[in-house]
């Protein structure tokens, strides 16, 4: 098999639905483009380890993001800023190993691409070669267009991320909604068009008014992936620990919790401790003789 004769699975039409469609190969950028043309909405979740990623893969989630949200959701930092390339490479490799079908996208963390397009290339190549991801994501609109262009020219699929860009938390003074007011809305549209023009295959829109996200989605040919961007984007992404109720304390307004895993796990740990203290664990059926 050479580059001019793709396998039958690779050739399978990107017209198959993302949910319950092609299951014998990974989801590709062509599948996501086909979904936009059909008007099929899809979901993306973050994942930071093989076990959890495997659960989402089996559930049919077509795209998993090894986000630098690993910083605050998995590694115990306050923000995404301290996350390093080595950490993302290690987490992304685990997510790739734990999955068979999902497209795996990994974040380029803060400081790994802002210096120059050449730096972006070096680190994106690390993620493709060392972790085996199918695509990378980076933050920024017009300011990141040249880096996106270079990666795409080299054959690296790039997901862009505009609106609220958490790596800029210190410059933004927190996590405020973006794109409010005429000038900010026009800048968001310019950013969206710039990253599409640079070759991004999808664009994350974070914390922007729903009406503006709907306008961007209508004007772009590539899919938009919303988080706190209303119901009219082509896809929706949530941080898995928020979605499944693992996060301690308050979650942002845009999160819907689909489970209460923190309570379930805490209760399991308490019951285990009580059984150990009372001597009811291990029982005869857990014991070798
Ligand atoms: O790092 C992350 O999890 C993200 C999503 C919130 C889009 O960038």
mmCIF file of C-alpha atoms and ligand atoms in Angstrom:
data_model
loop_
_atom_site.group_PDB
_atom_site.id
_atom_site.type_symbol
_atom_site.label_atom_id
_atom_site.label_comp_id
_atom_site.label_asym_id
_atom_site.label_seq_id
_atom_site.Cartn_x
_atom_site.Cartn_y
_atom_site.Cartn_z
ATOM 1 C CA UNK A 1 0.000 0.000 0.000
ATOM 2 C CA UNK A 2 1.501 3.379 -0.940
ATOM 3 C CA UNK A 3 0.390 6.996 -0.652
ATOM 4 C CA UNK A 4 -1.468 6.793 -3.960
ATOM 5 C CA UNK A 5 -3.563 3.800 -2.902
ATOM 6 C CA UNK A 6 -5.333 4.499 0.381
ATOM 7 C CA UNK A 7 -6.805 1.579 2.315
ATOM 8 C CA UNK A 8 -10.537 0.845 1.818
ATOM 9 C CA UNK A 9 -11.211 2.179 5.319
ATOM 10 C CA UNK A 10 -9.430 5.466 4.577
ATOM 11 C CA UNK A 11 -11.443 5.742 1.406
ATOM 12 C CA UNK A 12 -14.772 5.217 3.137
ATOM 13 C CA UNK A 13 -17.003 8.119 2.253
ATOM 14 C CA UNK A 14 -16.944 11.051 4.633
ATOM 15 C CA UNK A 15 -20.699 11.088 4.011
ATOM 16 C CA UNK A 16 -21.190 8.453 6.759
ATOM 17 C CA UNK A 17 -22.681 10.005 9.882
ATOM 18 C CA UNK A 18 -20.245 10.721 12.706
ATOM 19 C CA UNK A 19 -22.436 8.869 15.210
ATOM 20 C CA UNK A 20 -22.803 5.209 14.356
ATOM 21 C CA UNK A 21 -20.997 5.761 11.047
ATOM 22 C CA UNK A 22 -17.493 4.617 10.137
ATOM 23 C CA UNK A 23 -16.101 2.551 13.037
ATOM 24 C CA UNK A 24 -13.066 0.799 11.540
ATOM 25 C CA UNK A 25 -10.753 3.803 11.337
ATOM 26 C CA UNK A 26 -10.182 7.130 13.025
ATOM 27 C CA UNK A 27 -12.404 10.126 12.353
ATOM 28 C CA UNK A 28 -10.687 12.548 9.959
ATOM 29 C CA UNK A 29 -10.954 16.193 9.003
ATOM 30 C CA UNK A 30 -12.920 15.086 5.912
ATOM 31 C CA UNK A 31 -15.547 13.455 8.145
ATOM 32 C CA UNK A 32 -15.927 16.696 10.106
ATOM 33 C CA UNK A 33 -16.212 18.722 6.928
ATOM 34 C CA UNK A 34 -18.880 16.290 5.666
ATOM 35 C CA UNK A 35 -20.783 16.722 8.940
ATOM 36 C CA UNK A 36 -20.859 20.517 8.475
ATOM 37 C CA UNK A 37 -22.207 20.101 4.942
ATOM 38 C CA UNK A 38 -24.963 17.751 6.203
ATOM 39 C CA UNK A 39 -25.737 19.982 9.187
ATOM 40 C CA UNK A 40 -24.852 17.136 11.575
ATOM 41 C CA UNK A 41 -23.844 18.468 14.989
ATOM 42 C CA UNK A 42 -21.159 16.680 17.000
ATOM 43 C CA UNK A 43 -19.592 16.708 20.429
ATOM 44 C CA UNK A 44 -15.999 16.970 21.576
ATOM 45 C CA UNK A 45 -14.749 16.186 25.098
ATOM 46 C CA UNK A 46 -11.404 16.733 26.712
ATOM 47 C CA UNK A 47 -9.456 13.663 27.859
ATOM 48 C CA UNK A 48 -6.177 13.408 29.729
ATOM 49 C CA UNK A 49 -5.639 9.674 30.215
ATOM 50 C CA UNK A 50 -6.103 6.370 28.405
ATOM 51 C CA UNK A 51 -8.849 5.002 30.657
ATOM 52 C CA UNK A 52 -11.255 7.934 30.416
ATOM 53 C CA UNK A 53 -10.496 8.451 26.735
ATOM 54 C CA UNK A 54 -11.393 4.800 26.114
ATOM 55 C CA UNK A 55 -14.787 5.314 27.755
ATOM 56 C CA UNK A 56 -15.552 8.320 25.536
ATOM 57 C CA UNK A 57 -14.261 6.506 22.450
ATOM 58 C CA UNK A 58 -16.573 3.563 23.153
ATOM 59 C CA UNK A 59 -19.429 6.027 23.650
ATOM 60 C CA UNK A 60 -18.827 7.279 20.096
ATOM 61 C CA UNK A 61 -17.450 10.757 20.843
ATOM 62 C CA UNK A 62 -15.858 11.597 17.485
ATOM 63 C CA UNK A 63 -13.207 14.087 18.643
ATOM 64 C CA UNK A 64 -11.218 14.102 21.902
ATOM 65 C CA UNK A 65 -9.122 17.082 22.928
ATOM 66 C CA UNK A 66 -6.039 16.696 25.069
ATOM 67 C CA UNK A 67 -6.540 20.250 26.217
ATOM 68 C CA UNK A 68 -4.115 22.287 28.237
ATOM 69 C CA UNK A 69 -7.089 22.468 30.617
ATOM 70 C CA UNK A 70 -5.192 19.418 31.924
ATOM 71 C CA UNK A 71 -3.344 22.109 33.900
ATOM 72 C CA UNK A 72 -6.300 22.957 36.132
ATOM 73 C CA UNK A 73 -8.407 19.798 35.641
ATOM 74 C CA UNK A 74 -5.814 17.054 35.934
ATOM 75 C CA UNK A 75 -2.429 18.325 37.122
ATOM 76 C CA UNK A 76 -3.490 20.564 40.006
ATOM 77 C CA UNK A 77 -2.380 23.969 38.649
ATOM 78 C CA UNK A 78 -4.545 27.095 38.959
ATOM 79 C CA UNK A 79 -4.449 27.895 35.229
ATOM 80 C CA UNK A 80 -3.318 26.387 31.929
ATOM 81 C CA UNK A 81 -0.213 28.593 31.841
ATOM 82 C CA UNK A 82 2.313 26.253 33.556
ATOM 83 C CA UNK A 83 1.543 23.255 31.287
ATOM 84 C CA UNK A 84 4.607 22.113 29.352
ATOM 85 C CA UNK A 85 5.137 20.343 26.031
ATOM 86 C CA UNK A 86 6.513 17.268 27.817
ATOM 87 C CA UNK A 87 3.347 17.016 29.898
ATOM 88 C CA UNK A 88 1.014 17.364 26.904
ATOM 89 C CA UNK A 89 3.036 14.847 24.888
ATOM 90 C CA UNK A 90 2.774 12.312 27.714
ATOM 91 C CA UNK A 91 -0.970 12.821 28.237
ATOM 92 C CA UNK A 92 -1.715 12.838 24.498
ATOM 93 C CA UNK A 93 0.207 9.609 23.928
ATOM 94 C CA UNK A 94 -1.896 7.951 26.641
ATOM 95 C CA UNK A 95 -5.139 9.208 25.063
ATOM 96 C CA UNK A 96 -4.055 7.920 21.644
ATOM 97 C CA UNK A 97 -3.202 4.507 23.161
ATOM 98 C CA UNK A 98 -6.590 4.320 24.879
ATOM 99 C CA UNK A 99 -8.665 4.987 21.762
ATOM 100 C CA UNK A 100 -9.355 3.475 18.359
ATOM 101 C CA UNK A 101 -11.797 5.696 16.551
ATOM 102 C CA UNK A 102 -11.822 9.276 17.837
ATOM 103 C CA UNK A 103 -9.731 11.968 16.203
ATOM 104 C CA UNK A 104 -7.262 13.050 18.888
ATOM 105 C CA UNK A 105 -6.434 16.752 18.963
ATOM 106 C CA UNK A 106 -3.731 18.026 21.324
ATOM 107 C CA UNK A 107 -3.223 21.580 22.535
ATOM 108 C CA UNK A 108 0.005 23.428 21.944
ATOM 109 C CA UNK A 109 0.527 24.808 25.470
ATOM 110 C CA UNK A 110 1.444 28.374 26.428
ATOM 111 C CA UNK A 111 4.961 29.247 25.303
ATOM 112 C CA UNK A 112 5.201 26.419 22.770
ATOM 113 C CA UNK A 113 4.232 28.409 19.646
ATOM 114 C CA UNK A 114 4.072 32.161 20.382
ATOM 115 C CA UNK A 115 7.764 32.787 19.742
ATOM 116 C CA UNK A 116 7.687 32.021 16.020
ATOM 117 C CA UNK A 117 5.975 29.855 13.385
ATOM 118 C CA UNK A 118 9.150 27.721 13.416
ATOM 119 C CA UNK A 119 8.668 27.062 17.135
ATOM 120 C CA UNK A 120 5.023 26.097 16.444
ATOM 121 C CA UNK A 121 6.214 23.690 13.752
ATOM 122 C CA UNK A 122 8.823 22.083 16.005
ATOM 123 C CA UNK A 123 6.313 21.435 18.796
ATOM 124 C CA UNK A 124 3.421 20.375 16.540
ATOM 125 C CA UNK A 125 5.748 17.826 14.932
ATOM 126 C CA UNK A 126 6.587 16.497 18.412
ATOM 127 C CA UNK A 127 2.897 15.952 19.097
ATOM 128 C CA UNK A 128 2.357 14.177 15.793
ATOM 129 C CA UNK A 129 5.461 11.969 16.043
ATOM 130 C CA UNK A 130 5.854 11.306 19.771
ATOM 131 C CA UNK A 131 2.187 11.207 20.833
ATOM 132 C CA UNK A 132 0.599 10.150 17.533
ATOM 133 C CA UNK A 133 -2.207 12.731 17.562
ATOM 134 C CA UNK A 134 -4.238 13.504 14.444
ATOM 135 C CA UNK A 135 -4.315 17.279 14.862
ATOM 136 C CA UNK A 136 -3.126 20.135 17.060
ATOM 137 C CA UNK A 137 -4.931 23.143 18.495
ATOM 138 C CA UNK A 138 -3.564 26.581 19.231
ATOM 139 C CA UNK A 139 -5.014 29.828 20.530
ATOM 140 C CA UNK A 140 -5.285 33.131 18.673
ATOM 141 C CA UNK A 141 -6.869 34.517 15.524
ATOM 142 C CA UNK A 142 -5.013 36.910 13.225
ATOM 143 C CA UNK A 143 -1.973 36.767 15.535
ATOM 144 C CA UNK A 144 -1.622 32.993 14.996
ATOM 145 C CA UNK A 145 -2.501 32.860 11.287
ATOM 146 C CA UNK A 146 1.079 32.573 10.022
ATOM 147 C CA UNK A 147 1.843 29.670 12.378
ATOM 148 C CA UNK A 148 -1.363 27.892 11.304
ATOM 149 C CA UNK A 149 -0.470 28.390 7.641
ATOM 150 C CA UNK A 150 2.967 26.859 8.113
ATOM 151 C CA UNK A 151 1.649 23.798 9.981
ATOM 152 C CA UNK A 152 -1.115 23.221 7.444
ATOM 153 C CA UNK A 153 1.385 23.520 4.565
ATOM 154 C CA UNK A 154 3.390 20.776 6.298
ATOM 155 C CA UNK A 155 0.330 18.495 6.465
ATOM 156 C CA UNK A 156 -0.593 19.061 10.109
ATOM 157 C CA UNK A 157 -4.333 19.572 10.691
ATOM 158 C CA UNK A 158 -4.911 22.603 12.926
ATOM 159 C CA UNK A 159 -7.912 23.448 15.079
ATOM 160 C CA UNK A 160 -7.940 27.155 15.905
ATOM 161 C CA UNK A 161 -9.230 28.649 19.186
ATOM 162 C CA UNK A 162 -10.562 32.213 19.370
ATOM 163 C CA UNK A 163 -12.795 34.305 21.632
ATOM 164 C CA UNK A 164 -11.716 33.682 25.214
ATOM 165 C CA UNK A 165 -8.202 32.255 25.069
ATOM 166 C CA UNK A 166 -7.360 30.945 28.569
ATOM 167 C CA UNK A 167 -3.594 31.056 27.989
ATOM 168 C CA UNK A 168 -4.019 34.872 28.096
ATOM 169 C CA UNK A 169 -5.725 34.777 31.510
ATOM 170 C CA UNK A 170 -3.219 37.196 33.053
ATOM 171 C CA UNK A 171 -3.537 39.717 30.211
ATOM 172 C CA UNK A 172 -7.340 39.434 30.220
ATOM 173 C CA UNK A 173 -7.569 39.720 34.008
ATOM 174 C CA UNK A 174 -9.660 36.561 34.282
ATOM 175 C CA UNK A 175 -12.058 34.773 31.952
ATOM 176 C CA UNK A 176 -14.442 37.477 30.648
ATOM 177 C CA UNK A 177 -16.910 36.920 27.799
ATOM 178 C CA UNK A 178 -15.349 38.124 24.521
ATOM 179 C CA UNK A 179 -16.807 39.775 21.425
ATOM 180 C CA UNK A 180 -19.233 42.121 23.182
ATOM 181 C CA UNK A 181 -19.695 45.451 21.395
ATOM 182 C CA UNK A 182 -19.287 46.280 17.708
ATOM 183 C CA UNK A 183 -15.503 46.549 17.568
ATOM 184 C CA UNK A 184 -14.909 43.323 19.527
ATOM 185 C CA UNK A 185 -17.484 41.491 17.386
ATOM 186 C CA UNK A 186 -15.795 42.677 14.179
ATOM 187 C CA UNK A 187 -12.409 41.578 15.529
ATOM 188 C CA UNK A 188 -13.811 38.113 16.313
ATOM 189 C CA UNK A 189 -15.146 37.819 12.759
ATOM 190 C CA UNK A 190 -11.767 38.915 11.391
ATOM 191 C CA UNK A 191 -10.026 36.353 13.597
ATOM 192 C CA UNK A 192 -12.371 33.576 12.459
ATOM 193 C CA UNK A 193 -11.827 34.407 8.802
ATOM 194 C CA UNK A 194 -8.062 34.697 9.250
ATOM 195 C CA UNK A 195 -7.707 31.230 10.783
ATOM 196 C CA UNK A 196 -9.987 29.694 8.157
ATOM 197 C CA UNK A 197 -7.969 31.413 5.425
ATOM 198 C CA UNK A 198 -4.778 30.075 7.025
ATOM 199 C CA UNK A 199 -6.159 26.533 6.666
ATOM 200 C CA UNK A 200 -7.607 25.638 10.078
ATOM 201 C CA UNK A 201 -10.057 22.710 9.736
ATOM 202 C CA UNK A 202 -12.214 23.840 12.687
ATOM 203 C CA UNK A 203 -12.454 26.791 15.051
ATOM 204 C CA UNK A 204 -13.203 26.709 18.772
ATOM 205 C CA UNK A 205 -15.280 29.714 19.879
ATOM 206 C CA UNK A 206 -15.005 30.164 23.636
ATOM 207 C CA UNK A 207 -17.187 32.451 25.769
ATOM 208 C CA UNK A 208 -18.760 34.617 23.083
ATOM 209 C CA UNK A 209 -22.364 35.819 22.779
ATOM 210 C CA UNK A 210 -24.591 33.224 21.088
ATOM 211 C CA UNK A 211 -25.722 35.645 18.352
ATOM 212 C CA UNK A 212 -22.125 36.386 17.360
ATOM 213 C CA UNK A 213 -21.171 32.685 17.395
ATOM 214 C CA UNK A 214 -24.155 32.016 15.114
ATOM 215 C CA UNK A 215 -22.910 34.714 12.682
ATOM 216 C CA UNK A 216 -19.403 33.264 12.656
ATOM 217 C CA UNK A 217 -20.774 29.746 12.117
ATOM 218 C CA UNK A 218 -22.892 30.932 9.190
ATOM 219 C CA UNK A 219 -19.974 32.756 7.572
ATOM 220 C CA UNK A 220 -17.371 29.978 7.920
ATOM 221 C CA UNK A 221 -17.104 26.929 5.678
ATOM 222 C CA UNK A 222 -15.251 25.007 8.403
ATOM 223 C CA UNK A 223 -16.991 23.764 11.563
ATOM 224 C CA UNK A 224 -17.189 25.912 14.673
ATOM 225 C CA UNK A 225 -16.908 24.217 18.068
ATOM 226 C CA UNK A 226 -18.582 26.197 20.806
ATOM 227 C CA UNK A 227 -17.937 26.355 24.528
ATOM 228 C CA UNK A 228 -20.052 29.039 26.152
ATOM 229 C CA UNK A 229 -21.031 30.169 22.649
ATOM 230 C CA UNK A 230 -24.712 29.222 22.509
ATOM 231 C CA UNK A 231 -26.572 26.532 20.600
ATOM 232 C CA UNK A 232 -25.870 27.492 16.990
ATOM 233 C CA UNK A 233 -22.267 26.352 16.549
ATOM 234 C CA UNK A 234 -21.615 23.211 14.497
ATOM 235 C CA UNK A 235 -20.201 21.296 17.464
ATOM 236 C CA UNK A 236 -19.955 21.657 21.248
ATOM 237 C CA UNK A 237 -17.004 20.955 23.516
ATOM 238 C CA UNK A 238 -16.949 20.515 27.281
ATOM 239 C CA UNK A 239 -14.143 19.788 29.693
ATOM 240 C CA UNK A 240 -14.889 16.208 30.759
ATOM 241 C CA UNK A 241 -14.396 16.794 34.480
ATOM 242 C CA UNK A 242 -17.029 19.585 34.338
ATOM 243 C CA UNK A 243 -19.401 17.527 32.164
ATOM 244 C CA UNK A 244 -19.250 14.493 34.456
ATOM 245 C CA UNK A 245 -19.411 16.348 37.775
ATOM 246 C CA UNK A 246 -15.820 15.688 38.910
ATOM 247 C CA UNK A 247 -14.957 19.368 39.342
ATOM 248 C CA UNK A 248 -14.998 20.633 42.931
ATOM 249 C CA UNK A 249 -17.011 23.779 43.626
ATOM 250 C CA UNK A 250 -18.618 26.115 41.119
ATOM 251 C CA UNK A 251 -18.550 25.378 37.391
ATOM 252 C CA UNK A 252 -18.994 28.037 34.676
ATOM 253 C CA UNK A 253 -22.540 28.992 33.588
ATOM 254 C CA UNK A 254 -22.106 27.256 30.222
ATOM 255 C CA UNK A 255 -21.478 23.814 31.769
ATOM 256 C CA UNK A 256 -24.166 21.153 31.993
ATOM 257 C CA UNK A 257 -23.313 18.353 34.416
ATOM 258 C CA UNK A 258 -24.442 14.989 33.050
ATOM 259 C CA UNK A 259 -23.320 12.953 36.068
ATOM 260 C CA UNK A 260 -22.200 13.431 39.660
ATOM 261 C CA UNK A 261 -19.002 11.377 39.541
ATOM 262 C CA UNK A 262 -17.346 13.262 42.397
ATOM 263 C CA UNK A 263 -20.129 12.165 44.754
ATOM 264 C CA UNK A 264 -20.150 8.597 43.363
ATOM 265 C CA UNK A 265 -16.367 8.152 43.759
ATOM 266 C CA UNK A 266 -16.295 9.787 47.184
ATOM 267 C CA UNK A 267 -19.072 7.479 48.378
ATOM 268 C CA UNK A 268 -17.257 4.415 46.977
ATOM 269 C CA UNK A 269 -14.067 5.419 48.834
ATOM 270 C CA UNK A 270 -16.003 5.978 52.088
ATOM 271 C CA UNK A 271 -17.778 2.584 51.797
ATOM 272 C CA UNK A 272 -14.457 0.841 51.106
ATOM 273 C CA UNK A 273 -12.901 2.469 54.182
ATOM 274 C CA UNK A 274 -15.889 1.489 56.340
ATOM 275 C CA UNK A 275 -15.722 -2.141 55.126
ATOM 276 C CA UNK A 276 -11.992 -2.284 55.902
ATOM 277 C CA UNK A 277 -12.533 -0.798 59.365
ATOM 278 C CA UNK A 278 -15.392 -3.191 60.170
ATOM 279 C CA UNK A 279 -13.570 -6.215 58.738
ATOM 280 C CA UNK A 280 -16.294 -6.974 56.159
ATOM 281 C CA UNK A 281 -13.766 -6.548 53.334
ATOM 282 C CA UNK A 282 -12.194 -8.759 52.124
ATOM 283 C CA UNK A 283 -15.039 -11.305 52.308
ATOM 284 C CA UNK A 284 -14.541 -15.045 51.578
ATOM 285 C CA UNK A 285 -15.224 -14.499 47.832
ATOM 286 C CA UNK A 286 -12.273 -12.047 47.609
ATOM 287 C CA UNK A 287 -9.872 -14.403 49.385
ATOM 288 C CA UNK A 288 -7.361 -17.022 48.088
ATOM 289 C CA UNK A 289 -6.664 -20.265 50.035
HETATM 290 O O1 LIG B 1 -7.901 23.164 26.976
HETATM 291 C C1 LIG B 1 -9.110 22.968 26.758
HETATM 292 O O2 LIG B 1 -9.761 22.122 27.380
HETATM 293 C C2 LIG B 1 -9.752 23.778 25.729
HETATM 294 C C3 LIG B 1 -11.237 23.663 25.603
HETATM 295 C C4 LIG B 1 -11.908 24.390 26.680
HETATM 296 C C5 LIG B 1 -11.691 24.089 24.264
HETATM 297 O O3 LIG B 1 -9.101 24.509 25.065
#
